[in-house]
Amino acid sequence: VLRRGPEMGKDTLLMGAWLALAPHRLNSGLPVNIGVLFVPQQEAWVVERMGKFHRILEPGLNFLIPLLDRIRYVQSLKEIVINVPEQSAVTLDNVTLQIDGVLYLRVMDPYKASYGVEDPEYAVTQLAQTTMRSELGKLSLDRVFRERESLNANIVDAINQASDCWGIRCLRYEIKDIHVPPRVKESMQMQVEAERRKRATVLESEGTRESAINVAEGQKQAQILASEAEKAEQINKAAGEANAMLVKARAKAEAIQLLAAALAQQNGSAAASLSVAEQYVNAFSKLAKDSNTLLLPTNTGDVTSMVTQVSVVRGTPLSCPGEMEVATHQGLALSSPLRLSCSFQALGIYTTLTKPQAVKTQDEMPPAREDPQPPLAEVLKAEEASSS
C-alpha cells in the first residue's frame, strides 16, 4: 500500500503504480511475480507453484500468488530462425563438401518445450546438422545440385520425427551454400563447358536436319505442282486434239455429203473422174522429183495413161501434130532415146514423149550388140497379153 506523504508528489504516485503493474525480471531474464502480470502476445509463461508445474499464462492480464507462484520458463510462439553452422559432409561418390543452411521452427507445445529438452534450439540445430550429413551421404554430387528441394524436404521430415516430443515443429530447412574442392570445381566447369558444346552441336545438327527437311518438302511440293501442271497441260492438249479431230471429222463428213450431193447431179461422174485424174497426176509428179525411176501402170495397152505419165515425169508437154505415129526402133541402140508421137484426140492435146536415159562413160558402157530389136508393136502386144 502506497502512502501519500507531504514529501511525495504526483509523479511519485504514478511511478509506484507502474512498478506494481509492470512485470519485473530477474538477472536470469524471467519476470518477477508481483501478483498482477501482463503477458505479451505470442508468448507463453510457464508457472510453477512451490516447484511444481502449475499452469501456462495466456497473453493478457493474469493474477498470481506472490512467493508461492514462480514464472519458470518463457516460450516465444513466433517463428524462430536459426543459422546452421557450416559443416563438412561426404557424398555418395566420395566428394567432400562444405555446406551450411538455415532452419525455421516454431514452438507448438510450451510444456514439452520447457520440460522435454534442456535447450530446444541447440538440440534442433545439432539434429539438423546430423540429418543433413546423413542425407548427403545418400546422394551423389550431381544429385545434390539437381535435387536440392527434395534434400531440404527430407531433412525437414527427419527433424520433425525426432523433435515431436520436444514440442517443436520444423517448418522448413534451406541450404545456403555448397562449397566443393577446387579440383572438383574445375572438373565441374569443364563438364559444364562440354555440355554446352554438346548442346550447341545438337542444336546445329537439328537446325541442319530441319533445313534439309524443309528443302526436301519444298522440292516435293514443287514436283507435285509441276506434275499436276503437266497433267493439266496434257489433259487440255488431249481435249484440244479431240475437239480438233471432231471438227475435222465433221468438216470431212460435210464435205463428203456435199460431194455426194454433187455426184448425184448431172455430169457428176465426169467431174469426179477429172478430180481423180488430177490427184493421180500429182502423185506421180511427186515421185518423179526424187528419182529417175519411171513407174508404168499394169494396163500397158492404155497408151493415153502412159503418155500422161511420161509427160508428168518430163515436166514439159510433148506436142506432135498428126495421127499417132510410132517410129520403128530398127537401127537404134539401147542407149538411144525412145521417141513416141501420138495424137490424144480425147483431150485435144498433141504431146511428144522423149525419155532420155542416163549417159554412161565410155569405160562403163558395155560393147554394142548387133542383135536386131523386135518391133515396138509386138512389145506392146506382149505386155498387154501378160497383164491380162
Coordinates of C-alpha atoms in Angstrom, one line a residue:
V1 CA 0.0 0.0 0.0
L2 CA 1.4 3.3 -1.0
R3 CA 1.0 6.1 1.4
R4 CA 0.9 9.7 0.3
G5 CA 3.0 11.9 2.4
P6 CA 3.6 15.6 2.3
E7 CA 7.0 14.9 0.6
M8 CA 5.6 12.7 -2.1
G9 CA 4.3 14.3 -5.3
K10 CA 2.0 13.2 -8.0
D11 CA 4.8 11.8 -10.2
T12 CA 6.0 9.6 -7.4
L13 CA 2.5 8.1 -7.1
L14 CA 2.3 7.3 -10.8
M15 CA 5.7 5.6 -10.7
G16 CA 4.7 3.4 -7.8
A17 CA 1.6 2.3 -9.7
W18 CA 3.6 1.5 -12.8
L19 CA 6.1 -0.6 -10.8
A20 CA 3.3 -2.5 -9.3
L21 CA 1.7 -3.4 -12.6
A22 CA 4.8 -3.9 -14.8
P23 CA 6.5 -7.3 -14.9
H24 CA 9.8 -7.3 -13.2
R25 CA 12.6 -9.6 -14.4
L26 CA 15.5 -11.1 -12.5
N27 CA 19.0 -11.3 -13.7
S28 CA 18.0 -14.6 -15.5
G29 CA 15.6 -12.7 -17.7
L30 CA 12.5 -14.2 -16.2
P31 CA 9.6 -12.0 -15.0
V32 CA 9.1 -11.4 -11.2
N33 CA 5.8 -12.3 -9.7
I34 CA 4.2 -9.3 -8.1
G35 CA 0.7 -10.7 -8.1
V36 CA -0.6 -8.9 -11.2
L37 CA 1.1 -9.7 -14.5
F38 CA 0.5 -8.8 -18.2
V39 CA 1.7 -11.4 -20.7
P40 CA 2.6 -10.1 -24.1
Q41 CA 1.1 -11.5 -27.3
Q42 CA 2.7 -14.6 -28.9
E43 CA 4.3 -15.6 -25.6
A44 CA 3.7 -18.4 -23.1
W45 CA 4.8 -18.2 -19.5
V46 CA 5.2 -21.4 -17.6
V47 CA 4.3 -21.0 -13.9
E48 CA 5.4 -23.4 -11.1
R49 CA 3.8 -23.4 -7.7
M50 CA 6.1 -24.5 -5.0
G51 CA 8.5 -26.1 -7.5
K52 CA 5.8 -28.0 -9.4
F53 CA 4.2 -27.1 -12.8
H54 CA 1.0 -25.2 -12.1
R55 CA -0.2 -23.6 -15.4
I56 CA 0.7 -21.6 -18.5
L57 CA -0.2 -18.0 -18.6
E58 CA -2.1 -16.8 -21.7
P59 CA -1.5 -13.4 -23.3
G60 CA -3.2 -10.6 -21.3
L61 CA -4.0 -10.0 -17.6
N62 CA -3.0 -12.7 -15.2
F63 CA -3.0 -13.0 -11.3
L64 CA -0.5 -15.0 -9.3
I65 CA 0.2 -15.6 -5.6
P66 CA 3.4 -14.0 -4.7
L67 CA 6.1 -16.2 -3.1
L68 CA 4.1 -19.3 -4.0
D69 CA 3.9 -19.0 -7.7
R70 CA 7.0 -18.6 -9.8
I71 CA 7.5 -18.0 -13.6
R72 CA 9.9 -20.7 -14.6
Y73 CA 10.0 -20.6 -18.4
V74 CA 9.1 -18.0 -21.1
Q75 CA 8.5 -19.5 -24.5
S76 CA 8.0 -17.5 -27.7
L77 CA 5.4 -18.7 -30.0
K78 CA 6.7 -16.8 -33.0
E79 CA 8.6 -18.5 -35.9
I80 CA 12.3 -18.8 -35.0
V81 CA 15.2 -18.6 -37.5
I82 CA 18.4 -20.5 -36.6
N83 CA 21.5 -20.4 -38.7
V84 CA 23.0 -23.9 -39.0
P85 CA 26.8 -23.6 -38.9
E86 CA 28.9 -24.8 -41.8
Q87 CA 30.0 -28.4 -41.7
S88 CA 31.7 -31.0 -43.9
A89 CA 29.8 -33.9 -45.5
V90 CA 30.8 -36.7 -47.8
T91 CA 28.6 -37.5 -50.8
L92 CA 27.9 -41.0 -52.2
D93 CA 30.7 -40.6 -54.8
N94 CA 33.2 -39.7 -52.0
V95 CA 33.3 -35.9 -52.6
T96 CA 33.8 -33.8 -49.5
L97 CA 31.5 -30.8 -49.3
Q98 CA 31.3 -27.8 -47.0
I99 CA 27.6 -26.9 -46.5
D100 CA 25.5 -24.7 -44.3
G101 CA 21.9 -23.8 -44.0
V102 CA 19.0 -22.0 -42.3
L103 CA 16.4 -23.6 -40.1
Y104 CA 12.9 -22.3 -39.5
L105 CA 11.0 -23.7 -36.5
R106 CA 8.2 -22.8 -34.0
V107 CA 7.2 -23.9 -30.5
M108 CA 3.9 -25.7 -30.7
D109 CA 3.7 -27.0 -27.1
P110 CA 5.3 -24.8 -24.4
Y111 CA 5.0 -27.5 -21.8
K112 CA 7.1 -30.0 -23.9
A113 CA 9.5 -27.3 -25.0
S114 CA 10.1 -26.5 -21.3
Y115 CA 10.3 -29.9 -19.8
G116 CA 11.1 -32.2 -22.8
V117 CA 14.6 -30.9 -23.6
E118 CA 17.1 -28.7 -21.8
D119 CA 17.9 -26.4 -24.7
P120 CA 15.5 -26.9 -27.6
E121 CA 17.2 -24.6 -30.1
Y122 CA 20.6 -26.2 -29.6
A123 CA 19.0 -29.7 -29.9
V124 CA 17.3 -28.8 -33.1
T125 CA 20.5 -27.3 -34.6
Q126 CA 22.5 -30.4 -33.8
L127 CA 19.7 -32.6 -35.2
A128 CA 19.7 -30.6 -38.4
Q129 CA 23.4 -31.0 -38.9
T130 CA 23.4 -34.7 -38.4
T131 CA 20.4 -35.2 -40.6
M132 CA 22.0 -33.1 -43.3
R133 CA 25.2 -35.3 -43.3
S134 CA 23.2 -38.5 -43.4
E135 CA 21.0 -37.3 -46.3
L136 CA 24.0 -36.0 -48.3
G137 CA 25.7 -39.4 -47.9
K138 CA 22.8 -41.0 -49.8
L139 CA 23.2 -38.8 -52.9
S140 CA 25.9 -38.2 -55.5
L141 CA 27.4 -34.8 -56.2
D142 CA 25.3 -34.3 -59.3
R143 CA 22.1 -35.2 -57.5
V144 CA 23.0 -32.9 -54.6
F145 CA 22.8 -29.9 -57.1
R146 CA 19.8 -31.3 -59.0
E147 CA 17.7 -32.5 -56.1
R148 CA 18.2 -29.6 -53.7
E149 CA 14.5 -29.2 -52.9
S150 CA 14.0 -32.9 -52.2
L151 CA 17.0 -32.8 -49.9
N152 CA 15.6 -30.0 -47.9
A153 CA 12.2 -31.8 -47.6
N154 CA 13.9 -35.0 -46.4
I155 CA 15.8 -33.0 -43.7
V156 CA 12.6 -31.4 -42.5
D157 CA 10.8 -34.7 -42.2
A158 CA 13.7 -36.2 -40.3
I159 CA 13.8 -33.3 -37.8
N160 CA 10.0 -33.4 -37.2
Q161 CA 10.1 -37.1 -36.4
A162 CA 12.7 -36.5 -33.7
S163 CA 11.5 -33.2 -32.3
D164 CA 7.9 -34.1 -31.9
C165 CA 8.5 -35.0 -28.2
W166 CA 10.1 -31.6 -27.7
G167 CA 7.0 -29.6 -28.7
I168 CA 8.8 -28.0 -31.6
R169 CA 7.9 -28.2 -35.2
C170 CA 10.4 -27.6 -38.1
L171 CA 8.7 -25.6 -40.8
R172 CA 11.4 -25.7 -43.4
Y173 CA 15.1 -26.0 -44.0
E174 CA 17.1 -24.3 -46.7
I175 CA 20.6 -25.0 -47.8
K176 CA 22.5 -21.7 -48.1
D177 CA 25.9 -22.5 -49.7
I178 CA 27.6 -25.6 -51.0
H179 CA 31.4 -25.4 -51.3
V180 CA 33.2 -28.0 -53.3
P181 CA 37.0 -28.6 -53.5
P182 CA 38.9 -26.6 -56.2
R183 CA 39.8 -29.6 -58.3
V184 CA 36.2 -30.8 -58.3
K185 CA 35.1 -27.3 -59.2
E186 CA 37.4 -27.2 -62.2
S187 CA 36.2 -30.6 -63.4
M188 CA 32.6 -29.4 -63.0
Q189 CA 33.4 -26.3 -65.0
M190 CA 34.9 -28.5 -67.8
Q191 CA 31.8 -30.7 -67.7
V192 CA 29.6 -27.7 -68.0
E193 CA 31.6 -26.4 -71.0
A194 CA 31.5 -29.8 -72.6
E195 CA 27.7 -30.0 -72.0
R196 CA 27.3 -26.6 -73.6
R197 CA 29.3 -27.6 -76.6
K198 CA 27.3 -30.7 -76.9
R199 CA 24.1 -28.8 -76.8
A200 CA 25.4 -26.3 -79.4
T201 CA 26.3 -29.3 -81.7
V202 CA 22.9 -30.9 -81.2
L203 CA 21.1 -27.7 -81.9
E204 CA 23.2 -27.1 -85.0
S205 CA 22.5 -30.6 -86.3
E206 CA 18.8 -30.2 -85.6
G207 CA 18.9 -27.0 -87.5
T208 CA 20.6 -28.7 -90.4
R209 CA 18.1 -31.5 -90.3
E210 CA 15.1 -29.1 -90.2
S211 CA 16.6 -27.2 -93.1
A212 CA 17.1 -30.4 -95.1
I213 CA 13.6 -31.5 -94.3
N214 CA 12.2 -28.1 -95.4
V215 CA 14.2 -28.1 -98.6
A216 CA 13.1 -31.7 -99.4
E217 CA 9.5 -30.8 -98.6
G218 CA 9.8 -27.8 -100.9
Q219 CA 11.2 -29.9 -103.7
K220 CA 8.4 -32.4 -103.2
Q221 CA 5.7 -29.8 -103.3
A222 CA 7.4 -28.3 -106.4
Q223 CA 7.5 -31.7 -108.2
I224 CA 3.9 -32.3 -107.2
L225 CA 2.8 -29.0 -108.6
A226 CA 4.9 -29.5 -111.7
S227 CA 3.3 -32.9 -112.3
E228 CA -0.1 -31.5 -111.7
A229 CA 0.6 -28.7 -114.2
E230 CA 1.9 -31.2 -116.7
K231 CA -1.1 -33.4 -116.2
A232 CA -3.5 -30.5 -116.7
E233 CA -1.5 -29.5 -119.8
Q234 CA -1.8 -33.0 -121.3
I235 CA -5.5 -33.1 -120.4
N236 CA -6.0 -29.8 -122.1
K237 CA -3.9 -30.8 -125.1
A238 CA -5.8 -34.1 -125.4
A239 CA -9.1 -32.2 -125.2
G240 CA -8.0 -29.8 -127.8
E241 CA -6.8 -32.6 -130.1
A242 CA -10.1 -34.4 -129.6
N243 CA -12.0 -31.3 -130.4
A244 CA -9.9 -30.7 -133.4
M245 CA -10.5 -34.3 -134.6
L246 CA -14.2 -33.8 -134.1
V247 CA -14.2 -30.6 -136.1
K248 CA -12.1 -32.2 -138.8
A249 CA -14.4 -35.2 -138.9
R250 CA -17.5 -33.0 -139.0
A251 CA -15.9 -31.0 -141.8
K252 CA -15.0 -34.1 -143.7
A253 CA -18.4 -35.5 -143.2
E254 CA -19.9 -32.3 -144.5
A255 CA -17.5 -32.4 -147.5
I256 CA -18.5 -36.0 -148.3
Q257 CA -22.1 -35.1 -148.0
L258 CA -21.6 -32.1 -150.4
L259 CA -19.5 -34.4 -152.8
A260 CA -22.3 -37.0 -152.7
A261 CA -24.8 -34.3 -153.5
A262 CA -22.6 -33.0 -156.3
L263 CA -22.1 -36.5 -157.8
A264 CA -25.9 -37.0 -157.7
Q265 CA -26.3 -34.1 -160.0
Q266 CA -25.8 -34.1 -163.8
N267 CA -22.3 -34.7 -165.1
G268 CA -21.2 -35.5 -161.6
S269 CA -19.3 -38.6 -162.6
A270 CA -17.2 -36.7 -165.2
A271 CA -16.2 -34.2 -162.5
A272 CA -15.2 -37.0 -160.1
S273 CA -13.1 -38.7 -162.8
L274 CA -11.4 -35.4 -163.5
S275 CA -10.6 -34.9 -159.8
V276 CA -9.2 -38.5 -159.5
A277 CA -7.1 -37.9 -162.6
E278 CA -5.6 -34.7 -161.2
Q279 CA -4.7 -36.5 -157.9
Y280 CA -3.2 -39.3 -159.9
V281 CA -1.0 -37.0 -161.9
N282 CA 0.1 -35.1 -158.8
A283 CA 1.1 -38.3 -157.1
F284 CA 3.3 -39.3 -160.0
S285 CA 4.7 -35.8 -160.2
K286 CA 6.0 -36.0 -156.6
L287 CA 7.6 -39.4 -157.2
A288 CA 9.4 -38.2 -160.3
K289 CA 11.0 -35.3 -158.4
D290 CA 13.1 -37.6 -156.1
S291 CA 14.0 -40.4 -158.5
N292 CA 14.5 -41.0 -162.2
T293 CA 12.6 -44.3 -162.0
L294 CA 9.6 -44.5 -164.3
L295 CA 6.5 -46.3 -162.9
L296 CA 4.1 -47.6 -165.6
P297 CA 0.6 -48.9 -164.9
T298 CA -0.1 -52.5 -165.3
N299 CA -2.5 -51.8 -168.2
T300 CA 0.1 -51.1 -170.8
G301 CA -2.5 -51.2 -173.5
D302 CA -3.8 -47.8 -172.4
V303 CA -1.4 -45.6 -174.3
T304 CA -3.1 -42.5 -173.1
S305 CA -2.2 -43.1 -169.5
M306 CA 1.4 -43.9 -170.4
V307 CA 1.7 -40.7 -172.4
T308 CA 0.2 -38.8 -169.4
Q309 CA 2.8 -40.3 -167.0
V310 CA 5.7 -39.7 -169.3
S311 CA 4.5 -36.1 -169.7
V312 CA 4.4 -35.6 -166.0
V313 CA 7.9 -37.1 -165.5
R314 CA 9.4 -35.0 -168.2
G315 CA 7.8 -31.9 -166.8
T316 CA 7.0 -30.4 -170.2
P317 CA 4.2 -31.2 -172.5
L318 CA 5.0 -33.1 -175.7
S319 CA 3.5 -31.9 -178.9
C320 CA 3.4 -33.7 -182.3
P321 CA 0.7 -32.9 -184.9
G322 CA -0.9 -35.6 -187.0
E323 CA -2.1 -39.1 -186.3
M324 CA -0.4 -41.5 -184.0
E325 CA 2.9 -42.5 -185.4
V326 CA 5.2 -45.0 -183.8
A327 CA 8.8 -44.8 -185.0
T328 CA 10.5 -48.0 -185.6
H329 CA 13.3 -48.9 -183.4
Q330 CA 15.3 -50.6 -186.0
G331 CA 18.9 -49.4 -186.1
L332 CA 18.6 -47.8 -182.6
A333 CA 20.8 -48.9 -179.7
L334 CA 19.5 -49.5 -176.2
S335 CA 21.1 -46.2 -175.1
S336 CA 19.2 -44.3 -177.8
P337 CA 16.2 -42.3 -176.6
L338 CA 12.8 -43.7 -177.2
R339 CA 10.6 -41.3 -179.2
L340 CA 6.9 -41.7 -179.5
S341 CA 4.5 -39.4 -181.3
C342 CA 0.8 -39.7 -180.8
S343 CA -2.4 -37.8 -181.1
F344 CA -4.5 -37.6 -178.0
Q345 CA -7.8 -36.7 -179.6
A346 CA -9.8 -37.3 -176.5
L347 CA -8.2 -34.4 -174.7
G348 CA -7.2 -32.4 -177.8
I349 CA -3.6 -32.3 -176.8
Y350 CA -0.6 -33.3 -179.0
T351 CA 2.3 -34.5 -177.0
T352 CA 5.6 -36.0 -177.8
L353 CA 7.4 -38.2 -175.3
T354 CA 11.1 -38.2 -175.1
K355 CA 12.6 -40.1 -172.2
P356 CA 16.4 -39.9 -172.3
Q357 CA 18.4 -42.4 -170.3
A358 CA 21.4 -41.7 -168.2
V359 CA 24.5 -41.2 -170.4
K360 CA 27.3 -43.5 -169.4
T361 CA 31.0 -43.0 -169.8
Q362 CA 33.0 -45.0 -172.4
D363 CA 34.5 -47.2 -169.7
E364 CA 31.2 -48.0 -168.1
M365 CA 29.3 -48.6 -171.4
P366 CA 29.0 -52.3 -172.5
P367 CA 30.0 -53.2 -176.0
A368 CA 27.3 -52.6 -178.6
R369 CA 25.2 -55.5 -179.6
E370 CA 24.2 -56.1 -183.2
D371 CA 21.1 -58.2 -182.3
P372 CA 18.1 -57.0 -184.1
Q373 CA 15.4 -55.4 -181.9
P374 CA 11.8 -56.6 -182.1
P375 CA 9.2 -54.1 -183.4
L376 CA 7.5 -51.9 -180.7
A377 CA 4.1 -53.0 -181.7
E378 CA 5.0 -56.6 -180.8
V379 CA 6.4 -55.5 -177.5
L380 CA 3.2 -53.6 -176.6
K381 CA 1.1 -56.6 -177.5
A382 CA 3.2 -58.9 -175.4
E383 CA 2.9 -56.6 -172.4
E384 CA -0.9 -56.3 -172.8
A385 CA -1.2 -60.1 -173.0
S386 CA 0.9 -60.6 -169.9
S387 CA -1.1 -58.0 -167.9
S388 CA -4.4 -59.6 -169.0

